[in-house]
């Protein structure tokens, strides 16, 4: 069973997942990075460009999903180094520090809240999130073209691409595609007809929507909505 709540860390979401006895579903690209806790390990979920299929049997997880573009400043690692990866935090931070954090979470009555506390402490130590990146996410999530967004933000497209690689793990066009997919899935799950979903989400037409869902989610939209991911 999956549950989530708004985090005390601005823009983040705290979530938990417990085994249900059903098939493990793939995780879809969402523009975010997560700090994860499971079976005594702290892991980082890098930015996905394709569906991620968890390995092994279903198990319990706690996680904090950071607002797009904010995790690298907290973790001290450029996002592109973790693209499509799940990495042990001990490979990114000093092992002794990670052991102390693991002991702390293991002893906590609520691992998800302990994980959130750690993220809040790290955020207090790190630089504030770049407001330009937040505005970029807002503009692209509204369906604005990358070129027009770069012009509005006063940043050249090459420079914007470099900043996006560091913050999101990929360029602004890929980010725009992933955010568009999120919009489309929200509309379709609310019962909006596929043709209308395509237009409202920013696709040229329904076949365009179908192609993008297959590319980013790895399955047809109907299967996805039926519970495949």
JSON list of N, CA and C in Angstrom, two decimals, residues 5 8 14-16 62-64 104-105 108-120:
[
{"chain": "A", "resi": 5, "resn": "UNK", "atom": "N", "xyz": [2.27, 12.23, 1.88]},
{"chain": "A", "resi": 5, "resn": "UNK", "atom": "CA", "xyz": [1.80, 13.48, 2.47]},
{"chain": "A", "resi": 5, "resn": "UNK", "atom": "C", "xyz": [2.75, 14.59, 2.09]},
{"chain": "A", "resi": 8, "resn": "UNK", "atom": "N", "xyz": [7.29, 18.85, 5.35]},
{"chain": "A", "resi": 8, "resn": "UNK", "atom": "CA", "xyz": [7.64, 20.14, 5.94]},
{"chain": "A", "resi": 8, "resn": "UNK", "atom": "C", "xyz": [8.74, 20.83, 5.15]},
{"chain": "A", "resi": 14, "resn": "UNK", "atom": "N", "xyz": [6.59, 13.30, 1.38]},
{"chain": "A", "resi": 14, "resn": "UNK", "atom": "CA", "xyz": [7.02, 12.14, 2.16]},
{"chain": "A", "resi": 14, "resn": "UNK", "atom": "C", "xyz": [6.10, 10.98, 1.85]},
{"chain": "A", "resi": 15, "resn": "UNK", "atom": "N", "xyz": [6.66, 9.81, 1.57]},
{"chain": "A", "resi": 15, "resn": "UNK", "atom": "CA", "xyz": [5.82, 8.68, 1.19]},
{"chain": "A", "resi": 15, "resn": "UNK", "atom": "C", "xyz": [6.29, 7.39, 1.83]},
{"chain": "A", "resi": 16, "resn": "UNK", "atom": "N", "xyz": [5.38, 6.45, 1.93]},
{"chain": "A", "resi": 16, "resn": "UNK", "atom": "CA", "xyz": [5.70, 5.11, 2.41]},
{"chain": "A", "resi": 16, "resn": "UNK", "atom": "C", "xyz": [5.03, 4.09, 1.49]},
{"chain": "A", "resi": 62, "resn": "UNK", "atom": "N", "xyz": [10.38, 3.75, 2.75]},
{"chain": "A", "resi": 62, "resn": "UNK", "atom": "CA", "xyz": [10.03, 5.11, 3.14]},
{"chain": "A", "resi": 62, "resn": "UNK", "atom": "C", "xyz": [10.86, 6.03, 2.26]},
{"chain": "A", "resi": 63, "resn": "UNK", "atom": "N", "xyz": [10.30, 7.15, 1.87]},
{"chain": "A", "resi": 63, "resn": "UNK", "atom": "CA", "xyz": [11.05, 8.04, 0.99]},
{"chain": "A", "resi": 63, "resn": "UNK", "atom": "C", "xyz": [10.62, 9.48, 1.12]},
{"chain": "A", "resi": 64, "resn": "UNK", "atom": "N", "xyz": [11.48, 10.36, 0.69]},
{"chain": "A", "resi": 64, "resn": "UNK", "atom": "CA", "xyz": [11.14, 11.77, 0.54]},
{"chain": "A", "resi": 64, "resn": "UNK", "atom": "C", "xyz": [11.48, 12.15, -0.89]},
{"chain": "A", "resi": 104, "resn": "UNK", "atom": "N", "xyz": [20.11, 6.00, 13.25]},
{"chain": "A", "resi": 104, "resn": "UNK", "atom": "CA", "xyz": [19.08, 6.94, 13.71]},
{"chain": "A", "resi": 104, "resn": "UNK", "atom": "C", "xyz": [17.71, 6.58, 13.16]},
{"chain": "A", "resi": 105, "resn": "UNK", "atom": "N", "xyz": [17.64, 6.26, 11.88]},
{"chain": "A", "resi": 105, "resn": "UNK", "atom": "CA", "xyz": [16.36, 5.93, 11.26]},
{"chain": "A", "resi": 105, "resn": "UNK", "atom": "C", "xyz": [15.86, 4.59, 11.79]},
{"chain": "A", "resi": 108, "resn": "UNK", "atom": "N", "xyz": [14.14, 4.95, 15.05]},
{"chain": "A", "resi": 108, "resn": "UNK", "atom": "CA", "xyz": [13.00, 5.87, 15.09]},
{"chain": "A", "resi": 108, "resn": "UNK", "atom": "C", "xyz": [11.68, 5.11, 15.02]},
{"chain": "A", "resi": 109, "resn": "UNK", "atom": "N", "xyz": [10.65, 5.57, 15.75]},
{"chain": "A", "resi": 109, "resn": "UNK", "atom": "CA", "xyz": [9.33, 4.92, 15.64]},
{"chain": "A", "resi": 109, "resn": "UNK", "atom": "C", "xyz": [8.68, 5.11, 14.28]},
{"chain": "A", "resi": 110, "resn": "UNK", "atom": "N", "xyz": [9.05, 6.19, 13.59]},
{"chain": "A", "resi": 110, "resn": "UNK", "atom": "CA", "xyz": [8.49, 6.49, 12.26]},
{"chain": "A", "resi": 110, "resn": "UNK", "atom": "C", "xyz": [9.65, 6.78, 11.32]},
{"chain": "A", "resi": 111, "resn": "UNK", "atom": "N", "xyz": [10.12, 5.79, 10.56]},
{"chain": "A", "resi": 111, "resn": "UNK", "atom": "CA", "xyz": [11.27, 6.00, 9.66]},
{"chain": "A", "resi": 111, "resn": "UNK", "atom": "C", "xyz": [11.05, 7.12, 8.65]},
{"chain": "A", "resi": 112, "resn": "UNK", "atom": "N", "xyz": [9.83, 7.27, 8.16]},
{"chain": "A", "resi": 112, "resn": "UNK", "atom": "CA", "xyz": [9.57, 8.32, 7.17]},
{"chain": "A", "resi": 112, "resn": "UNK", "atom": "C", "xyz": [9.78, 9.70, 7.77]},
{"chain": "A", "resi": 113, "resn": "UNK", "atom": "N", "xyz": [9.32, 9.89, 9.00]},
{"chain": "A", "resi": 113, "resn": "UNK", "atom": "CA", "xyz": [9.51, 11.19, 9.64]},
{"chain": "A", "resi": 113, "resn": "UNK", "atom": "C", "xyz": [10.99, 11.43, 9.95]},
{"chain": "A", "resi": 114, "resn": "UNK", "atom": "N", "xyz": [11.70, 10.37, 10.36]},
{"chain": "A", "resi": 114, "resn": "UNK", "atom": "CA", "xyz": [13.13, 10.51, 10.61]},
{"chain": "A", "resi": 114, "resn": "UNK", "atom": "C", "xyz": [13.87, 10.89, 9.33]},
{"chain": "A", "resi": 115, "resn": "UNK", "atom": "N", "xyz": [13.47, 10.29, 8.23]},
{"chain": "A", "resi": 115, "resn": "UNK", "atom": "CA", "xyz": [14.06, 10.62, 6.93]},
{"chain": "A", "resi": 115, "resn": "UNK", "atom": "C", "xyz": [13.79, 12.08, 6.58]},
{"chain": "A", "resi": 116, "resn": "UNK", "atom": "N", "xyz": [12.57, 12.53, 6.84]},
{"chain": "A", "resi": 116, "resn": "UNK", "atom": "CA", "xyz": [12.21, 13.93, 6.58]},
{"chain": "A", "resi": 116, "resn": "UNK", "atom": "C", "xyz": [13.04, 14.87, 7.45]},
{"chain": "A", "resi": 117, "resn": "UNK", "atom": "N", "xyz": [13.24, 14.51, 8.73]},
{"chain": "A", "resi": 117, "resn": "UNK", "atom": "CA", "xyz": [14.06, 15.34, 9.62]},
{"chain": "A", "resi": 117, "resn": "UNK", "atom": "C", "xyz": [15.48, 15.48, 9.08]},
{"chain": "A", "resi": 118, "resn": "UNK", "atom": "N", "xyz": [16.03, 14.40, 8.58]},
{"chain": "A", "resi": 118, "resn": "UNK", "atom": "CA", "xyz": [17.39, 14.44, 8.02]},
{"chain": "A", "resi": 118, "resn": "UNK", "atom": "C", "xyz": [17.43, 15.37, 6.81]},
{"chain": "A", "resi": 119, "resn": "UNK", "atom": "N", "xyz": [16.42, 15.28, 5.95]},
{"chain": "A", "resi": 119, "resn": "UNK", "atom": "CA", "xyz": [16.37, 16.14, 4.77]},
{"chain": "A", "resi": 119, "resn": "UNK", "atom": "C", "xyz": [16.25, 17.61, 5.18]},
{"chain": "A", "resi": 120, "resn": "UNK", "atom": "N", "xyz": [15.46, 17.90, 6.20]},
{"chain": "A", "resi": 120, "resn": "UNK", "atom": "CA", "xyz": [15.30, 19.28, 6.67]},
{"chain": "A", "resi": 120, "resn": "UNK", "atom": "C", "xyz": [16.62, 19.81, 7.23]}
]
